[in-house]
Short mmCIF file of C-alpha atoms in Angstrom, two decimals:
data_model
loop_
_atom_site.label_atom_id
_atom_site.label_comp_id
_atom_site.label_asym_id
_atom_site.label_seq_id
_atom_site.Cartn_x
_atom_site.Cartn_y
_atom_site.Cartn_z
CA MET E 1 0.02 0.00 0.00
CA HIS E 2 1.37 3.43 -1.07
CA ILE E 3 1.54 6.23 1.54
CA SER E 4 -0.98 8.26 -0.49
CA GLU E 5 -3.47 5.36 -0.40
CA PHE E 6 -2.88 4.99 3.28
CA ILE E 7 -3.58 8.60 3.93
CA GLU E 8 -6.63 8.50 1.74
CA GLN E 9 -8.00 5.51 3.77
CA ILE E 10 -7.53 7.48 6.95
CA GLN E 11 -9.37 10.46 5.55
CA ASN E 12 -12.24 8.27 4.26
CA GLY E 13 -12.48 6.54 7.60
CA PHE E 14 -12.73 9.88 9.42
CA LEU E 15 -15.40 11.23 6.98
CA GLN E 16 -17.41 8.05 7.54
CA THR E 17 -17.57 8.39 11.28
CA SER E 18 -20.64 9.77 13.01
CA TRP E 19 -20.69 12.93 15.06
CA LEU E 20 -21.16 10.67 18.12
CA GLU E 21 -17.91 8.86 17.44
CA ARG E 22 -16.07 12.13 16.80
CA LEU E 23 -17.33 13.52 20.08
CA ALA E 24 -16.27 10.33 21.88
CA VAL E 25 -12.76 10.66 20.45
CA LEU E 26 -12.59 14.33 21.29
CA PHE E 27 -13.56 13.76 24.96
CA GLY E 28 -11.06 10.89 25.13
CA ILE E 29 -8.24 13.15 23.91
CA VAL E 30 -9.16 15.89 26.39
CA GLN E 31 -9.33 13.25 29.24
CA VAL E 32 -5.87 11.85 28.66
CA LEU E 33 -4.34 15.37 28.19
CA LEU E 34 -5.87 16.49 31.55
CA SER E 35 -4.77 13.23 33.20
CA ARG E 36 -1.22 13.90 32.06
CA LYS E 37 -1.37 17.20 33.92
CA ASN E 38 -2.72 15.45 36.98
CA LYS E 39 -6.04 17.35 36.85
CA ILE E 40 -9.11 15.80 38.50
CA SER E 41 -11.26 17.23 35.70
CA ASN E 42 -9.93 14.40 33.46
CA TYR E 43 -12.55 12.15 34.99
CA PHE E 44 -15.47 14.38 34.02
CA PHE E 45 -14.45 14.37 30.36
CA GLY E 46 -13.62 10.68 30.61
CA ILE E 47 -16.99 9.77 31.93
CA ILE E 48 -18.76 11.66 29.26
CA GLY E 49 -16.53 10.23 26.57
CA ILE E 50 -17.15 6.64 27.91
CA CYS E 51 -20.91 7.03 27.81
CA LEU E 52 -20.71 8.34 24.18
CA THR E 53 -18.44 5.42 23.29
CA ILE E 54 -20.81 2.87 24.84
CA SER E 55 -23.65 4.32 22.70
CA VAL E 56 -21.64 3.92 19.58
CA LEU E 57 -20.56 0.34 20.44
CA TYR E 58 -24.20 -0.62 21.22
CA ASN E 59 -25.28 0.61 17.81
CA ALA E 60 -22.41 -1.51 16.34
CA LYS E 61 -23.30 -4.54 18.41
CA LEU E 62 -19.82 -4.80 19.94
CA TYR E 63 -20.92 -6.18 23.24
CA ALA E 64 -17.50 -7.26 24.48
CA GLU E 65 -16.18 -3.77 23.99
CA ILE E 66 -19.26 -2.45 25.89
CA LEU E 67 -18.26 -4.58 28.86
CA LEU E 68 -14.70 -3.13 28.83
CA HIS E 69 -15.98 0.42 28.72
CA ALA E 70 -18.47 -0.28 31.46
CA TYR E 71 -15.41 -1.23 33.55
CA TYR E 72 -13.75 2.09 32.40
CA LEU E 73 -16.90 3.92 33.65
CA ILE E 74 -16.79 2.27 36.99
CA MET E 75 -13.16 2.90 37.51
CA SER E 76 -13.62 6.55 36.35
CA ILE E 77 -16.28 7.14 38.95
CA TYR E 78 -14.11 5.45 41.59
CA GLY E 79 -11.14 7.50 40.47
CA LEU E 80 -13.18 10.73 40.82
CA TRP E 81 -14.20 9.74 44.36
CA TYR E 82 -10.67 8.66 45.31
CA TRP E 83 -9.05 11.80 43.90
CA LYS E 84 -11.49 14.27 45.33
CA PHE E 85 -14.21 13.24 47.73
CA ARG E 86 -12.19 10.84 49.79
CA ASN E 87 -9.75 13.49 50.56
CA GLN E 88 -12.01 16.18 51.73
CA SER E 89 -11.45 14.88 55.27
CA GLN E 90 -7.97 13.48 54.68
CA GLN E 91 -4.71 14.61 53.28
CA GLN E 92 -4.24 14.89 49.55
CA ALA E 93 -3.77 11.57 47.69
CA TYR E 94 -0.24 11.98 46.27
CA ILE E 95 1.16 10.29 43.26
CA THR E 96 3.12 7.19 44.36
CA ARG E 97 4.82 4.01 43.10
CA CYS E 98 3.33 0.55 43.26
CA SER E 99 3.80 -1.60 46.32
CA ARG E 100 4.12 -5.38 46.15
CA GLN E 101 0.46 -5.58 46.98
CA ASP E 102 -0.39 -3.25 44.12
CA TRP E 103 1.62 -5.43 41.68
CA SER E 104 -0.17 -8.52 43.01
CA VAL E 105 -3.44 -6.90 42.18
CA VAL E 106 -2.20 -5.84 38.77
CA ALA E 107 -1.13 -9.39 38.05
CA GLY E 108 -4.47 -10.66 39.09
CA ILE E 109 -6.32 -8.19 36.86
CA VAL E 110 -4.11 -8.87 33.87
CA VAL E 111 -4.08 -12.69 34.09
CA GLY E 112 -7.64 -13.09 35.36
CA GLY E 113 -9.05 -10.51 32.95
CA TYR E 114 -7.12 -12.08 30.05
CA PHE E 115 -8.47 -15.53 30.81
CA LEU E 116 -12.14 -14.40 31.26
CA LEU E 117 -12.03 -12.24 28.14
CA PHE E 118 -10.26 -14.88 26.01
CA VAL E 119 -12.86 -17.51 26.95
CA PHE E 120 -15.66 -15.00 26.32
CA LEU E 121 -14.35 -13.92 22.98
CA THR E 122 -13.55 -17.43 21.81
CA TYR E 123 -16.73 -19.19 22.83
CA PHE E 124 -19.39 -16.48 22.87
CA THR E 125 -18.50 -14.13 20.04
CA ASP E 126 -17.36 -14.31 16.45
CA SER E 127 -14.03 -12.53 17.21
CA ASP E 128 -11.10 -13.51 14.98
CA VAL E 129 -8.50 -11.93 17.22
CA PRO E 130 -9.36 -13.13 20.78
CA ILE E 131 -5.68 -13.36 21.93
CA MET E 132 -4.76 -9.78 21.06
CA ASP E 133 -8.09 -8.36 21.98
CA ALA E 134 -8.11 -10.04 25.43
CA PHE E 135 -4.52 -8.85 26.13
CA VAL E 136 -5.27 -5.23 25.14
CA SER E 137 -8.32 -5.10 27.38
CA SER E 138 -6.81 -6.91 30.44
CA THR E 139 -3.70 -4.66 30.52
CA ALA E 140 -5.93 -1.54 29.99
CA TRP E 141 -8.06 -2.71 32.97
CA ALA E 142 -4.95 -2.82 35.12
CA GLY E 143 -3.70 0.55 33.95
CA MET E 144 -7.08 2.19 34.68
CA TRP E 145 -7.01 0.72 38.25
CA LEU E 146 -3.52 2.16 38.79
CA LEU E 147 -4.66 5.51 37.36
CA ALA E 148 -7.53 5.62 39.81
CA LYS E 149 -4.98 4.94 42.69
CA ARG E 150 -2.59 7.64 41.31
CA LYS E 151 0.17 5.16 40.73
CA ILE E 152 2.78 6.40 38.26
CA GLU E 153 3.03 2.86 36.78
CA ASN E 154 -0.44 3.30 35.29
CA TRP E 155 1.26 4.91 32.22
CA ILE E 156 3.40 1.83 31.73
CA LEU E 157 0.36 -0.61 31.75
CA LEU E 158 -1.67 1.69 29.53
CA ASN E 159 1.13 1.87 26.98
CA ILE E 160 1.65 -1.85 27.00
CA SER E 161 -2.01 -1.99 26.03
CA ASN E 162 -1.65 0.83 23.48
CA PHE E 163 1.40 -0.88 21.93
CA VAL E 164 -0.55 -4.07 21.17
CA ALA E 165 -3.67 -2.18 20.24
CA ILE E 166 -2.06 -0.16 17.41
CA PRO E 167 -1.35 -3.15 15.09
CA LEU E 168 -4.63 -4.68 16.10
CA LEU E 169 -6.53 -1.58 15.01
CA PHE E 170 -4.63 -1.36 11.79
CA HIS E 171 -5.43 -5.09 11.15
CA LYS E 172 -9.08 -4.23 11.67
CA GLU E 173 -8.75 -1.26 9.24
CA LEU E 174 -9.73 1.16 11.98
CA TYR E 175 -7.18 3.71 10.86
CA LEU E 176 -8.69 6.65 12.72
CA PHE E 177 -8.63 4.86 16.07
CA ALA E 178 -5.22 3.48 15.27
CA CYS E 179 -3.86 7.00 14.83
CA LEU E 180 -5.69 8.10 18.01
CA THR E 181 -3.99 5.24 19.88
CA VAL E 182 -0.54 6.34 18.57
CA PHE E 183 -1.32 9.78 19.92
CA LEU E 184 -2.31 8.21 23.30
CA PHE E 185 0.88 6.26 23.32
CA ILE E 186 3.00 9.39 22.93
CA VAL E 187 0.94 11.21 25.55
CA ALA E 188 1.37 8.32 28.02
CA ILE E 189 5.16 8.59 27.68
CA SER E 190 4.89 12.32 28.31
CA GLY E 191 2.51 11.62 31.17
CA TYR E 192 4.90 9.37 32.91
CA ILE E 193 7.67 11.95 32.66
CA LYS E 194 5.25 14.71 33.93
CA TRP E 195 4.06 12.59 36.89
CA LYS E 196 7.67 11.74 37.81
CA LYS E 197 8.48 15.37 37.99
CA ILE E 198 5.33 16.04 40.17
CA MET E 199 6.41 13.22 42.45
CA SER E 200 9.75 14.89 43.08
CA THR E 201 8.05 18.11 44.34
CA GLN E 202 4.98 16.90 46.18
CA PHE E 203 6.63 16.02 49.47
#
């Protein structure tokens, strides 16, 4: 495929998306940029974006993806509570590194989530990429949990998910979302660096 044809496919893919999809992508971009800056408002944009995405996925009958985004929604609401309301009577929840217990939970989410999703995608859907799809989702689940807990390693888990998601999306010819994921990959690297700087000044 020539570069000009590739660019044309991306342009056509964008033109064919609905306004609902575009809004979902827009809110997703704003959410990750605000998250990079350690702003609690990232969750407000994230929650709206997730709800829009669920609506799009429902219309497309992508029920496994709806399950994943329902998890994102729950973790976003939890993250909003943890970042803000939990700390009204306690000291600020600082950015920290994962403890051994945190890593144990991460391992449980990744391994357990992968197994459950792989079984679901293999036996209850017509998915042709259950291995990659399950891996992308399970690592993203763990990353979202760490983000809600304000653990700096959330960026690492999210980028492991992004790294595998990029070729998966290209394989599915979802060029617009593949390019968005490349953007999120770059932002996650920047977010890790930004959070590391914040960590050095918060105590």
